[in-house]
Each structure stands twice: as C-alpha cells, then as structure tokens.
PDB file of N, CA and C in Angstrom:
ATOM      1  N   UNK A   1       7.260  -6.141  56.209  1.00 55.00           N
ATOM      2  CA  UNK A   1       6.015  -6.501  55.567  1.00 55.00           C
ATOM      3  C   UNK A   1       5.647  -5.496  54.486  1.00 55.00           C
ATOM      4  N   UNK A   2       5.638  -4.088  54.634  1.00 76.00           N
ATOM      5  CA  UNK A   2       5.313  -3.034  53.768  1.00 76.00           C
ATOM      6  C   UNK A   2       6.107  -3.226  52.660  1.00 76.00           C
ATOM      7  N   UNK A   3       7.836  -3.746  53.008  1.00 83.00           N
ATOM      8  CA  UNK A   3       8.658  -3.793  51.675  1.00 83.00           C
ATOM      9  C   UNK A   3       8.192  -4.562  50.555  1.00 83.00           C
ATOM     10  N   UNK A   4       7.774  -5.995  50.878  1.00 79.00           N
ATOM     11  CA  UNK A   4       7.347  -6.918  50.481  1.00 79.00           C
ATOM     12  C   UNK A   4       6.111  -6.634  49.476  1.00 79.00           C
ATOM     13  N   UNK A   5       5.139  -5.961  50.407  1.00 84.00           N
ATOM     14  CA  UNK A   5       4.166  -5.201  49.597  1.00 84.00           C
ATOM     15  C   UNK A   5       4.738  -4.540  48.480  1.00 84.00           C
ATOM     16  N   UNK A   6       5.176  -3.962  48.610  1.00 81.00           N
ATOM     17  CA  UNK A   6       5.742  -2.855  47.810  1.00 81.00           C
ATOM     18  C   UNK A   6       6.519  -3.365  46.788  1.00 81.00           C
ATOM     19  N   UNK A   7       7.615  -4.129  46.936  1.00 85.00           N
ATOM     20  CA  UNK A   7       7.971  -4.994  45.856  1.00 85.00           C
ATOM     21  C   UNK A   7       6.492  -6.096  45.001  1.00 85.00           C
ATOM     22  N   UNK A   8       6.328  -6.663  45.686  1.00 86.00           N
ATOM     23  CA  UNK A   8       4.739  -7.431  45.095  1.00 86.00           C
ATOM     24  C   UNK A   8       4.039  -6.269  44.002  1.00 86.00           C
ATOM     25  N   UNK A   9       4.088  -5.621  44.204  1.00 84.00           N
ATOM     26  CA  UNK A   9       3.262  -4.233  43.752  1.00 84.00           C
ATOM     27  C   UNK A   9       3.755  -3.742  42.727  1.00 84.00           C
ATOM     28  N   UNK A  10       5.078  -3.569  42.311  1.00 86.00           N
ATOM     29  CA  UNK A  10       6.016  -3.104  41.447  1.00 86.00           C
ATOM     30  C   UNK A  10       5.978  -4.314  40.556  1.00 86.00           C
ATOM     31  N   UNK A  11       6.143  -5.697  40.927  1.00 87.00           N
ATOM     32  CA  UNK A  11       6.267  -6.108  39.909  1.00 87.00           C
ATOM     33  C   UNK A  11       5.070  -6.851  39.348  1.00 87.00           C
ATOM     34  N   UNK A  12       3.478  -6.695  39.881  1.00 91.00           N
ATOM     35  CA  UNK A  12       2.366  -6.622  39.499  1.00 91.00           C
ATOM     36  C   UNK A  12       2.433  -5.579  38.151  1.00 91.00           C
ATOM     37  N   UNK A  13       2.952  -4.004  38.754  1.00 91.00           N
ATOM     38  CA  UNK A  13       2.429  -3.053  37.623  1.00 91.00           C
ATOM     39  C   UNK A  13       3.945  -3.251  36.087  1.00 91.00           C
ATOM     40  N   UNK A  14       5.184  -4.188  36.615  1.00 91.00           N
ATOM     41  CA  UNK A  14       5.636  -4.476  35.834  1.00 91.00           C
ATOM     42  C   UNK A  14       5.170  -5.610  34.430  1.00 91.00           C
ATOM     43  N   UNK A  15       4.698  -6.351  35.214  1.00 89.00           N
ATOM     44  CA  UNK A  15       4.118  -7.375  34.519  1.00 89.00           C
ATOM     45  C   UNK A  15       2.859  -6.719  33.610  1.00 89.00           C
ATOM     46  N   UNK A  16       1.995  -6.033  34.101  1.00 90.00           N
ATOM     47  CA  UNK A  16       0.815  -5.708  33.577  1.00 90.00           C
ATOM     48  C   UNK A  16       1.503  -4.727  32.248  1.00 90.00           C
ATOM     49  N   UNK A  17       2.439  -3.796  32.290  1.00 92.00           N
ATOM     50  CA  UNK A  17       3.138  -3.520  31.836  1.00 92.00           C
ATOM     51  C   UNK A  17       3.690  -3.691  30.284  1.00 92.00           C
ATOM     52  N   UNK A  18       3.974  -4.794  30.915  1.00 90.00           N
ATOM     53  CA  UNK A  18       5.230  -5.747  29.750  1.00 90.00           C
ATOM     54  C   UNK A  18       4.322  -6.420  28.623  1.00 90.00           C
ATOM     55  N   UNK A  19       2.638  -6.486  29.375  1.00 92.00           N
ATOM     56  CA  UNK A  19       1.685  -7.465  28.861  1.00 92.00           C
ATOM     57  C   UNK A  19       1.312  -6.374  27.898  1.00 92.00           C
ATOM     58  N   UNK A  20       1.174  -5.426  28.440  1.00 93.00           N
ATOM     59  CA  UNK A  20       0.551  -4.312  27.118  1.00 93.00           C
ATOM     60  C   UNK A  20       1.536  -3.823  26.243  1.00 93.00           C
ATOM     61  N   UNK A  21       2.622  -3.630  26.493  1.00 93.00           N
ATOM     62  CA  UNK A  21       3.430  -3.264  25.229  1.00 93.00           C
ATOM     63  C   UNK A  21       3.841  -4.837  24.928  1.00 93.00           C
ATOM     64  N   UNK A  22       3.669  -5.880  24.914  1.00 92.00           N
ATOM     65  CA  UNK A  22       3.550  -6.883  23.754  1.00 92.00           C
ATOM     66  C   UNK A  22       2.824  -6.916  23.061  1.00 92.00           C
ATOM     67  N   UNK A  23       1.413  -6.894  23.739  1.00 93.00           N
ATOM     68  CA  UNK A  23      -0.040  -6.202  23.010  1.00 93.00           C
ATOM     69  C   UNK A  23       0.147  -5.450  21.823  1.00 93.00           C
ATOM     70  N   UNK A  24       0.408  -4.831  22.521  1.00 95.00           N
ATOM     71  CA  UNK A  24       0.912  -3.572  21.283  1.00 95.00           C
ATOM     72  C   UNK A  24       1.834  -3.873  19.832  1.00 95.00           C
ATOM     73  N   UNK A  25       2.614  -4.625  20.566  1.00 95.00           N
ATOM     74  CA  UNK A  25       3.833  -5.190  19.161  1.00 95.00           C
ATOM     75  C   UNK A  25       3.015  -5.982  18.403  1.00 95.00           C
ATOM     76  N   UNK A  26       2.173  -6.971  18.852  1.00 95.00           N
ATOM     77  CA  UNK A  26       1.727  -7.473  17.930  1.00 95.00           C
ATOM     78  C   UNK A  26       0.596  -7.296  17.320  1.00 95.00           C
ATOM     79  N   UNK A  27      -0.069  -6.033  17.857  1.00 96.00           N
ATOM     80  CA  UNK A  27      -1.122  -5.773  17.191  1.00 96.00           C
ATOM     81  C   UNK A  27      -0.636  -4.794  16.090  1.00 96.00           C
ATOM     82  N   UNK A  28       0.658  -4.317  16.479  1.00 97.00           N
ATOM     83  CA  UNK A  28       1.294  -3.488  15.189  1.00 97.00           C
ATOM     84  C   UNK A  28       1.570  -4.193  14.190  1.00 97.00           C
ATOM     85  N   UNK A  29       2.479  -5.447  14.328  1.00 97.00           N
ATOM     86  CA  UNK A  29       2.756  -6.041  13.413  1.00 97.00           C
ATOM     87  C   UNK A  29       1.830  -7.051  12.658  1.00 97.00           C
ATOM     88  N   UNK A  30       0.838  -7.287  13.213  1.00 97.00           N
ATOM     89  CA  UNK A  30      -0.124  -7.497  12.680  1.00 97.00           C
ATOM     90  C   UNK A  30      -0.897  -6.834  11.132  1.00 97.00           C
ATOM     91  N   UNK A  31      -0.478  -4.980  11.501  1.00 98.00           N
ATOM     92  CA  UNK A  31      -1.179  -4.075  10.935  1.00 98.00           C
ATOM     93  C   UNK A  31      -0.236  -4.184   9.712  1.00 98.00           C
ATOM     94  N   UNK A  32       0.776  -3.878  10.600  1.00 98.00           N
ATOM     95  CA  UNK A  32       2.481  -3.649   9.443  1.00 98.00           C
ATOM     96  C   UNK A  32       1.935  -4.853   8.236  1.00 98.00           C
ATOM     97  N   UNK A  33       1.878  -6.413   8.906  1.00 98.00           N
ATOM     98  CA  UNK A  33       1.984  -7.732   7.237  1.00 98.00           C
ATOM     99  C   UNK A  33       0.416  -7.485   7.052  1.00 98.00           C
ATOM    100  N   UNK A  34      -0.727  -7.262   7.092  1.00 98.00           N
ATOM    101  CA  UNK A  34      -1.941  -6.298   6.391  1.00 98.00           C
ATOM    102  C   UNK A  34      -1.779  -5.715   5.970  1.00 98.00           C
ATOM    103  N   UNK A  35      -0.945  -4.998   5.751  1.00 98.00           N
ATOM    104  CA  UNK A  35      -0.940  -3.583   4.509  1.00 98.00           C
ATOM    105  C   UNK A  35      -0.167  -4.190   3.448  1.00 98.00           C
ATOM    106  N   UNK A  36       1.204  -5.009   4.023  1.00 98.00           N
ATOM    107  CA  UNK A  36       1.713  -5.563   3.068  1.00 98.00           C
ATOM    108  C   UNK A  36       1.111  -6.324   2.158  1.00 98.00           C
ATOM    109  N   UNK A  37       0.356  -7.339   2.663  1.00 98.00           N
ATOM    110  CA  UNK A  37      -0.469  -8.144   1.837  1.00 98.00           C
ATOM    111  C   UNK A  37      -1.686  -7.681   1.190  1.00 98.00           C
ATOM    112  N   UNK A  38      -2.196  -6.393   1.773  1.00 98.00           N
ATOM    113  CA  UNK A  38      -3.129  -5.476   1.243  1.00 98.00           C
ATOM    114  C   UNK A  38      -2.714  -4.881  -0.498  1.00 98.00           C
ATOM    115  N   UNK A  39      -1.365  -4.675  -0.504  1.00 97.00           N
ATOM    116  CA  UNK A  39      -0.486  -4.090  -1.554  1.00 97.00           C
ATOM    117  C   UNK A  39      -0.445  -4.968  -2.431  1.00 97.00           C
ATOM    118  N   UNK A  40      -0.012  -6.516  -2.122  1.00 97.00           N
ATOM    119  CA  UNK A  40       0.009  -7.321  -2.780  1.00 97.00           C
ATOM    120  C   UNK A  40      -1.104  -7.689  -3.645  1.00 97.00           C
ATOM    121  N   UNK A  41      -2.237  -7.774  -2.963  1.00 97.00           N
ATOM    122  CA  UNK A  41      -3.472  -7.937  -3.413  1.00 97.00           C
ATOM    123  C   UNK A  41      -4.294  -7.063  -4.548  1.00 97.00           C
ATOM    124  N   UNK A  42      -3.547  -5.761  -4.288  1.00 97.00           N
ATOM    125  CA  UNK A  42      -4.109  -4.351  -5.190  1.00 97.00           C
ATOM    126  C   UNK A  42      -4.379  -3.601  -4.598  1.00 97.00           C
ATOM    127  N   UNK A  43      -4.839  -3.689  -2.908  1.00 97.00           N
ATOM    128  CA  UNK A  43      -5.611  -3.013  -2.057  1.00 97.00           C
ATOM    129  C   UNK A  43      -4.702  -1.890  -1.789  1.00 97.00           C
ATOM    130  N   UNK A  44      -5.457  -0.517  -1.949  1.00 96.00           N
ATOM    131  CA  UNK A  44      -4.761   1.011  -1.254  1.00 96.00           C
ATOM    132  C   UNK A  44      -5.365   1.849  -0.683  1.00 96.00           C
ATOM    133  N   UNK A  45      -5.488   2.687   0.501  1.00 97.00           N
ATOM    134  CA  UNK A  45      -6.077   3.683   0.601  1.00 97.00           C
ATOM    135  C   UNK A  45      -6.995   3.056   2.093  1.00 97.00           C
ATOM    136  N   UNK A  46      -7.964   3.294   2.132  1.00 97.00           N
ATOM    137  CA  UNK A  46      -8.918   2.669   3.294  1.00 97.00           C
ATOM    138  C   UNK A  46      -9.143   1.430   2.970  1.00 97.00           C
ATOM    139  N   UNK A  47      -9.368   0.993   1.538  1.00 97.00           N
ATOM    140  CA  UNK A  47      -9.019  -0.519   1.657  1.00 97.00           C
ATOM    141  C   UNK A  47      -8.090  -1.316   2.230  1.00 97.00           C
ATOM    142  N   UNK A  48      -7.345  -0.984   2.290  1.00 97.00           N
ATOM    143  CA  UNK A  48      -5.771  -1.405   2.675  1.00 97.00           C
ATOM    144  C   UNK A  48      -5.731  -1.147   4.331  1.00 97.00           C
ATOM    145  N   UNK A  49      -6.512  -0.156   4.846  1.00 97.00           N
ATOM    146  CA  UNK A  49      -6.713   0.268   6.299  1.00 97.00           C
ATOM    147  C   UNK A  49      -7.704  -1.340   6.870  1.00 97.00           C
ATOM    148  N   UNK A  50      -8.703  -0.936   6.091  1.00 97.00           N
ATOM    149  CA  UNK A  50      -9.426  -2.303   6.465  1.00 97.00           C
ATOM    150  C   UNK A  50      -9.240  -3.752   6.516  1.00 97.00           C
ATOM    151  N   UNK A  51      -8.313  -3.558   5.253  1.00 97.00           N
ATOM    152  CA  UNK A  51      -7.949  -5.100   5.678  1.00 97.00           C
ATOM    153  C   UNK A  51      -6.638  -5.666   6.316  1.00 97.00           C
ATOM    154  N   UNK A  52      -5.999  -4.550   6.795  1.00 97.00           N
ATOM    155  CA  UNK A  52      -5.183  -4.794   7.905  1.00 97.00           C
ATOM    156  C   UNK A  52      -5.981  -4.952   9.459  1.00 97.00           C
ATOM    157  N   UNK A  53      -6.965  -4.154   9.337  1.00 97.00           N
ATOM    158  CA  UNK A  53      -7.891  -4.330  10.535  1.00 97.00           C
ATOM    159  C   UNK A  53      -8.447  -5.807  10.550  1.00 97.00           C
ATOM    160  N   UNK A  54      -8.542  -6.415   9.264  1.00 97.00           N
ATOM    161  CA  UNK A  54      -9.104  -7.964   9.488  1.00 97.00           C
ATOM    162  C   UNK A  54      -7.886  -8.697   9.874  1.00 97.00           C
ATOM    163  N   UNK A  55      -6.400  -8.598   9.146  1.00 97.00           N
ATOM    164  CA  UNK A  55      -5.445  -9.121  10.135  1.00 97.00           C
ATOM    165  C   UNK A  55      -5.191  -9.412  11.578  1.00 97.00           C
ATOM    166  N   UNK A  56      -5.453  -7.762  12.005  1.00 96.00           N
ATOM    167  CA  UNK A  56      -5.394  -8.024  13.672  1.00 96.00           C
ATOM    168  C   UNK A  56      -6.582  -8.296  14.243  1.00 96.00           C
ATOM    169  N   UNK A  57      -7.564  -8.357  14.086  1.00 95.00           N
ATOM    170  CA  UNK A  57      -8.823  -8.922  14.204  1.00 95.00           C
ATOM    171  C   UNK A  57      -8.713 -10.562  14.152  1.00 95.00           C
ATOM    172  N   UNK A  58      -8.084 -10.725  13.179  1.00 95.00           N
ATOM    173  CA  UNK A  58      -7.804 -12.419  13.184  1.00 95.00           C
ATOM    174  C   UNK A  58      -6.826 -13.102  14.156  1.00 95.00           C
ATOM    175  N   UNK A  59      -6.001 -12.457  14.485  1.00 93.00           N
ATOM    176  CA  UNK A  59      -5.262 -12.704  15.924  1.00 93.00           C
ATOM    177  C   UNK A  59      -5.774 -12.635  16.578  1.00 93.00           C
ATOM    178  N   UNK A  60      -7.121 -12.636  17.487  1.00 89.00           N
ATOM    179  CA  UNK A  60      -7.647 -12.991  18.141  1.00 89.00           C
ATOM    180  C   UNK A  60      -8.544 -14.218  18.620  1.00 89.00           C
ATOM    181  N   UNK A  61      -7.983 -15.318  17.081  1.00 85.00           N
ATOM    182  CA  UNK A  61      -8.984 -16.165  16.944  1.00 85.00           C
ATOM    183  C   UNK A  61      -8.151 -17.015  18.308  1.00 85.00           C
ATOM    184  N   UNK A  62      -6.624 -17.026  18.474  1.00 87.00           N
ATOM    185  CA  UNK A  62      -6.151 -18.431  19.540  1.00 87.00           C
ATOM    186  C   UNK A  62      -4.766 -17.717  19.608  1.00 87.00           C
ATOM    187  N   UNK A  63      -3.527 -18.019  20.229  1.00 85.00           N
ATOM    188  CA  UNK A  63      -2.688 -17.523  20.851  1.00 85.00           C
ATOM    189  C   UNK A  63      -1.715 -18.367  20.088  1.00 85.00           C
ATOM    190  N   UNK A  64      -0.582 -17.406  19.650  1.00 86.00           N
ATOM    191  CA  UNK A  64       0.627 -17.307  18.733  1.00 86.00           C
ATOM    192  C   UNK A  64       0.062 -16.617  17.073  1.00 86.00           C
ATOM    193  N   UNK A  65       0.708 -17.681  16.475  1.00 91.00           N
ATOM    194  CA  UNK A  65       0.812 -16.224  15.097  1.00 91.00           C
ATOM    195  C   UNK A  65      -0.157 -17.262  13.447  1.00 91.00           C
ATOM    196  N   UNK A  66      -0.421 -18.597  14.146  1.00 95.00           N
ATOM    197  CA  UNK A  66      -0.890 -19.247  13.086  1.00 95.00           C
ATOM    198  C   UNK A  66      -1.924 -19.326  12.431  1.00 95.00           C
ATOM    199  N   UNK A  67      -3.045 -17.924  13.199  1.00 95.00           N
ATOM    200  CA  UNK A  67      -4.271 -17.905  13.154  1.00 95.00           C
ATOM    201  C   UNK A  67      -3.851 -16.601  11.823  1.00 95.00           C
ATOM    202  N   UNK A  68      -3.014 -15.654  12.423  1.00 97.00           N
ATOM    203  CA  UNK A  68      -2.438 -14.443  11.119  1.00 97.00           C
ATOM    204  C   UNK A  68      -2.210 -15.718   9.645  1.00 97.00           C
ATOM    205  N   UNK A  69      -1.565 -16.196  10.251  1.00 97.00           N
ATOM    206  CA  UNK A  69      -0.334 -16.901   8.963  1.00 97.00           C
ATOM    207  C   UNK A  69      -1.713 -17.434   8.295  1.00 97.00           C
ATOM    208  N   UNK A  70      -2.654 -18.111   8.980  1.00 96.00           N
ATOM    209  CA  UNK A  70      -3.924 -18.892   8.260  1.00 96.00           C
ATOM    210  C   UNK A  70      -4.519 -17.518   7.062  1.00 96.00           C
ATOM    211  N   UNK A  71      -4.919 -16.560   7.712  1.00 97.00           N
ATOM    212  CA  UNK A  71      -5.522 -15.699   7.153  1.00 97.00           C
ATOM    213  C   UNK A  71      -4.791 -15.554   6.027  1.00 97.00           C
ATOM    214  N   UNK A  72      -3.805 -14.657   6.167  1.00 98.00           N
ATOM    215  CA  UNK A  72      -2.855 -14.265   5.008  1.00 98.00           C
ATOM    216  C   UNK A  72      -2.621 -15.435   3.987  1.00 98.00           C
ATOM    217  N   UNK A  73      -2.427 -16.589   4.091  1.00 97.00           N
ATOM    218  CA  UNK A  73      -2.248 -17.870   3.447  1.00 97.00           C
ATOM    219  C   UNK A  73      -3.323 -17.547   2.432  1.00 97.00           C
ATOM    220  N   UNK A  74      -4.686 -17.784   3.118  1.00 97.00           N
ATOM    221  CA  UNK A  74      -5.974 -18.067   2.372  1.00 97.00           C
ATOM    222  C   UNK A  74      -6.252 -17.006   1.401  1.00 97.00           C
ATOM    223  N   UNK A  75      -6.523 -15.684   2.158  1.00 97.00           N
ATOM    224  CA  UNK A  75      -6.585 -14.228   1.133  1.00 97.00           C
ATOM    225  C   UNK A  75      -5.155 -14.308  -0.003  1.00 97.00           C
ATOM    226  N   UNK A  76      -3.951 -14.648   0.155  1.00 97.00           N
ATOM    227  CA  UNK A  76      -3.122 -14.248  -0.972  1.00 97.00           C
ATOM    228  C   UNK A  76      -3.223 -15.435  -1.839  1.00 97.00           C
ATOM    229  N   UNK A  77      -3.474 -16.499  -1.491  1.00 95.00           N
ATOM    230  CA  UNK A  77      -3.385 -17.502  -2.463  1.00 95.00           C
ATOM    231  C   UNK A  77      -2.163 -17.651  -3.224  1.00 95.00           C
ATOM    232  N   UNK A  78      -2.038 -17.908  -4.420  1.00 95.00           N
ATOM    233  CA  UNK A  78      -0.558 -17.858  -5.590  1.00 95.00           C
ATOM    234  C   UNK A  78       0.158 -16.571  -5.056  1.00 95.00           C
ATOM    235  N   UNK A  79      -0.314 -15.913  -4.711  1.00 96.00           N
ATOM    236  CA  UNK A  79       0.722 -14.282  -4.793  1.00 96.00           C
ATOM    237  C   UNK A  79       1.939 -14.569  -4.166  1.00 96.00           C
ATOM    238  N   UNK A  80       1.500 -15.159  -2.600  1.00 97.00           N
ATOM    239  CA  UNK A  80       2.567 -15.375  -1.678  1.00 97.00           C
ATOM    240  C   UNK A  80       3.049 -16.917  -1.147  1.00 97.00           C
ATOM    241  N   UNK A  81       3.687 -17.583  -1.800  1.00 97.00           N
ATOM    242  CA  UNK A  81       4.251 -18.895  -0.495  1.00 97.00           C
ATOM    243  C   UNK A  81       4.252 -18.660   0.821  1.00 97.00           C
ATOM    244  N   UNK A  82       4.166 -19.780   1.417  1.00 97.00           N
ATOM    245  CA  UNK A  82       4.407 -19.706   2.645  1.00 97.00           C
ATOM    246  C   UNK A  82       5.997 -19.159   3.420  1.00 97.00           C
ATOM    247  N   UNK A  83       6.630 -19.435   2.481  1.00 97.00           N
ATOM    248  CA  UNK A  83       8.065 -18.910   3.311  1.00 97.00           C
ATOM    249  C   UNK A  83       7.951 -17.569   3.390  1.00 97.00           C
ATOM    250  N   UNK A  84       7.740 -16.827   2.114  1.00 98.00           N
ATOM    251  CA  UNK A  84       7.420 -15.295   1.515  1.00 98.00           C
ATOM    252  C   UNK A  84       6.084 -15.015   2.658  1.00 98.00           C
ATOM    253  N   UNK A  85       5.612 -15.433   2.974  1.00 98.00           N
ATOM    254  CA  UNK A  85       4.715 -14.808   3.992  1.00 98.00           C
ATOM    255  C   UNK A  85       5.024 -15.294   5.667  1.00 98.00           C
ATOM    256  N   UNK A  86       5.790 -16.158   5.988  1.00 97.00           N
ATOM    257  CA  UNK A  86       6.387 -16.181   7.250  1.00 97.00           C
ATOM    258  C   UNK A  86       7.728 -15.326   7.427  1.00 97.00           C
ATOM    259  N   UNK A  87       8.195 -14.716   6.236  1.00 98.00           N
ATOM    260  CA  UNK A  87       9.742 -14.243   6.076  1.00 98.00           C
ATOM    261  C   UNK A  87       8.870 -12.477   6.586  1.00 98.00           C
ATOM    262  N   UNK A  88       8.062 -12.526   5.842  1.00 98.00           N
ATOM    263  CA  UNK A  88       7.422 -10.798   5.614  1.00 98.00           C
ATOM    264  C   UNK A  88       7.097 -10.623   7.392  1.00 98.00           C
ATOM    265  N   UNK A  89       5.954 -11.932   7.896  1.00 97.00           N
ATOM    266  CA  UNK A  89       5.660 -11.903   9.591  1.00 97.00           C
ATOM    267  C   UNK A  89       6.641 -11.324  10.326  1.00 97.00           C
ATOM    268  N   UNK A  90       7.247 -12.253  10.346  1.00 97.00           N
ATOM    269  CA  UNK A  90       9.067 -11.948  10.572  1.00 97.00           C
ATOM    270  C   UNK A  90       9.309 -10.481  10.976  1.00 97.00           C
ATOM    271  N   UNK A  91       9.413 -10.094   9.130  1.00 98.00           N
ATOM    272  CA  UNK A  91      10.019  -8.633   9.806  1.00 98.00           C
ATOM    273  C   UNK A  91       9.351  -7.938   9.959  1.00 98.00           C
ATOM    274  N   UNK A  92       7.748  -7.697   9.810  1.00 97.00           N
ATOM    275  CA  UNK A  92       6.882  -7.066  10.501  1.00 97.00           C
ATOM    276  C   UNK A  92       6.644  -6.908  11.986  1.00 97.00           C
ATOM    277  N   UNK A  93       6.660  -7.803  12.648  1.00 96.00           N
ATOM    278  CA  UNK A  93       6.542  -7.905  14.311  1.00 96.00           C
ATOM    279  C   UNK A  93       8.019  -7.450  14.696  1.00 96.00           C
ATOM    280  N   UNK A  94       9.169  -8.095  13.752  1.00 97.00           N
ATOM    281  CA  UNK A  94      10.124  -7.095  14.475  1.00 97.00           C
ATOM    282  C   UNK A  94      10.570  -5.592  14.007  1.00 97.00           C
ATOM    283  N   UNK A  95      10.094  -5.389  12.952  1.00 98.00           N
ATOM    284  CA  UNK A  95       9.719  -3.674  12.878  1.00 98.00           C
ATOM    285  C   UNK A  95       8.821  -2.808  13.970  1.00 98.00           C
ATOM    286  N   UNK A  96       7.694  -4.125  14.139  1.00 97.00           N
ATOM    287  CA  UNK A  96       6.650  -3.563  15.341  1.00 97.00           C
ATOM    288  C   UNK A  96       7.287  -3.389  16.536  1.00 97.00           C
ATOM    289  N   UNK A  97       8.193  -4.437  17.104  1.00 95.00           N
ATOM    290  CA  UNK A  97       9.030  -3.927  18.277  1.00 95.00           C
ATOM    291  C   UNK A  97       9.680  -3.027  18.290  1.00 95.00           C
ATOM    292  N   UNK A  98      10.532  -2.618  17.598  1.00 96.00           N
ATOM    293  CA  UNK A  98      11.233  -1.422  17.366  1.00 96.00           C
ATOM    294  C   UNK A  98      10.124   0.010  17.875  1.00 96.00           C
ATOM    295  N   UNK A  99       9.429  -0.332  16.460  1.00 96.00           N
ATOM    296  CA  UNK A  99       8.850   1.010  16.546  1.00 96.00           C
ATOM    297  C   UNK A  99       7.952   1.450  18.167  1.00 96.00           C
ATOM    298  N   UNK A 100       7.181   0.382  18.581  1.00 93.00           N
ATOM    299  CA  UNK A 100       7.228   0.655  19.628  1.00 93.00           C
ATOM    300  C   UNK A 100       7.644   0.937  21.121  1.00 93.00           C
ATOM    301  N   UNK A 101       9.363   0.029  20.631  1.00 90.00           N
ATOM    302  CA  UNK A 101      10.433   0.378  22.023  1.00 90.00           C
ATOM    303  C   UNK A 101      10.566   2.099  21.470  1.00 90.00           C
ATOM    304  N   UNK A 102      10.857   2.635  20.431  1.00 92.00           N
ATOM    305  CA  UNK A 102      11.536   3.992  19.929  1.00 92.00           C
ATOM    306  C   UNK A 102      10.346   4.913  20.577  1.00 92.00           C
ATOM    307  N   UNK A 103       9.024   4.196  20.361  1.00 89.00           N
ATOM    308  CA  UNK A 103       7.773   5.279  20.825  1.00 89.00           C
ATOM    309  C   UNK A 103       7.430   5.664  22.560  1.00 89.00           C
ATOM    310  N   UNK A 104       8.389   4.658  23.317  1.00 77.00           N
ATOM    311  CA  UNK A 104       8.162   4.639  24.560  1.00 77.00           C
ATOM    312  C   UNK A 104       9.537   5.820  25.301  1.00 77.00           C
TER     313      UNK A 104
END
C-alpha cells in the first residue's frame, strides 16, 4: 500500500512538474516572437520589453497558440504574412524549449 502511495506521489510531483516547465516554454517563446515583432515594428529598449509582455499576456486569452498568432497578425499588419509569422512562432517556442531544457 505505502509503495503505491509513493509511486502515486512521484508521479503527481512529475506531472505538476512537466506542467510548469511547459509553462515556462511557452511563456518564453511567447517573449522570444514579441521582441521579434517588437523589432519589426520599430520598437527597442523597454518598448520592446512591453510589448512582448502584451504577447504573453495574450496567451492567456484560450489554450494553444491562435490567440498569440491573432495578436501578432493584427499589430504587424503588411510587415508580416501569416506564414512569416507562424514560421518565426515556430522557431521561437522551439528556441524556448531549448533554452529552458539547457537552464534546468
């Protein structure tokens, strides 16, 4: 019975785990295509801080990545197509994994 526990338990704090460093990836990569599109826009410096903060802020509107892709769409207008801004998502979230598997 204790084993059982004990396994139950491990993979409770695994799961809880796994949930926060995804968290994490995508709130990085979130930050990562905000700056990019911050650049694009003209934005540098704390501007560019801030409106990566409205990126990941906007991922919170519903679950997956179409609520980002909406944002970025609307703010770049002509600058960026849609492929050019799902290609950039792309390698932002998987830069964000990286950097946060390398940070662990």
């Amino acid at each position: 019975m204790n084993s059982f526990k004990d396994r139950e338990d491990a993979f409770e704090k695994r799961f809880a785990r796994d949930e926060e460093l995804q968290f994490k990836v995508q709130a990085r990569g979130c930050k990562l295509v905000g700056l990019w599109a911050a650049e694009l826009m003209g934005k540098s410096g704390s501007d560019a801080d801030d409106y990566a903060r409205e990126v990941v802020i906007s991922d919170l509107e519903e679950v997956g990545q179409e609520d980002v892709y909406r944002k970025l769409a609307g703010d770049l207008g002509e600058i960026a197509n849609e492929s050019e801004i799902r290609q950039k998502m792309e390698e932002c979230f998987a830069a964000a994994r990286d950097q946060i598997i390398n940070e662990i």
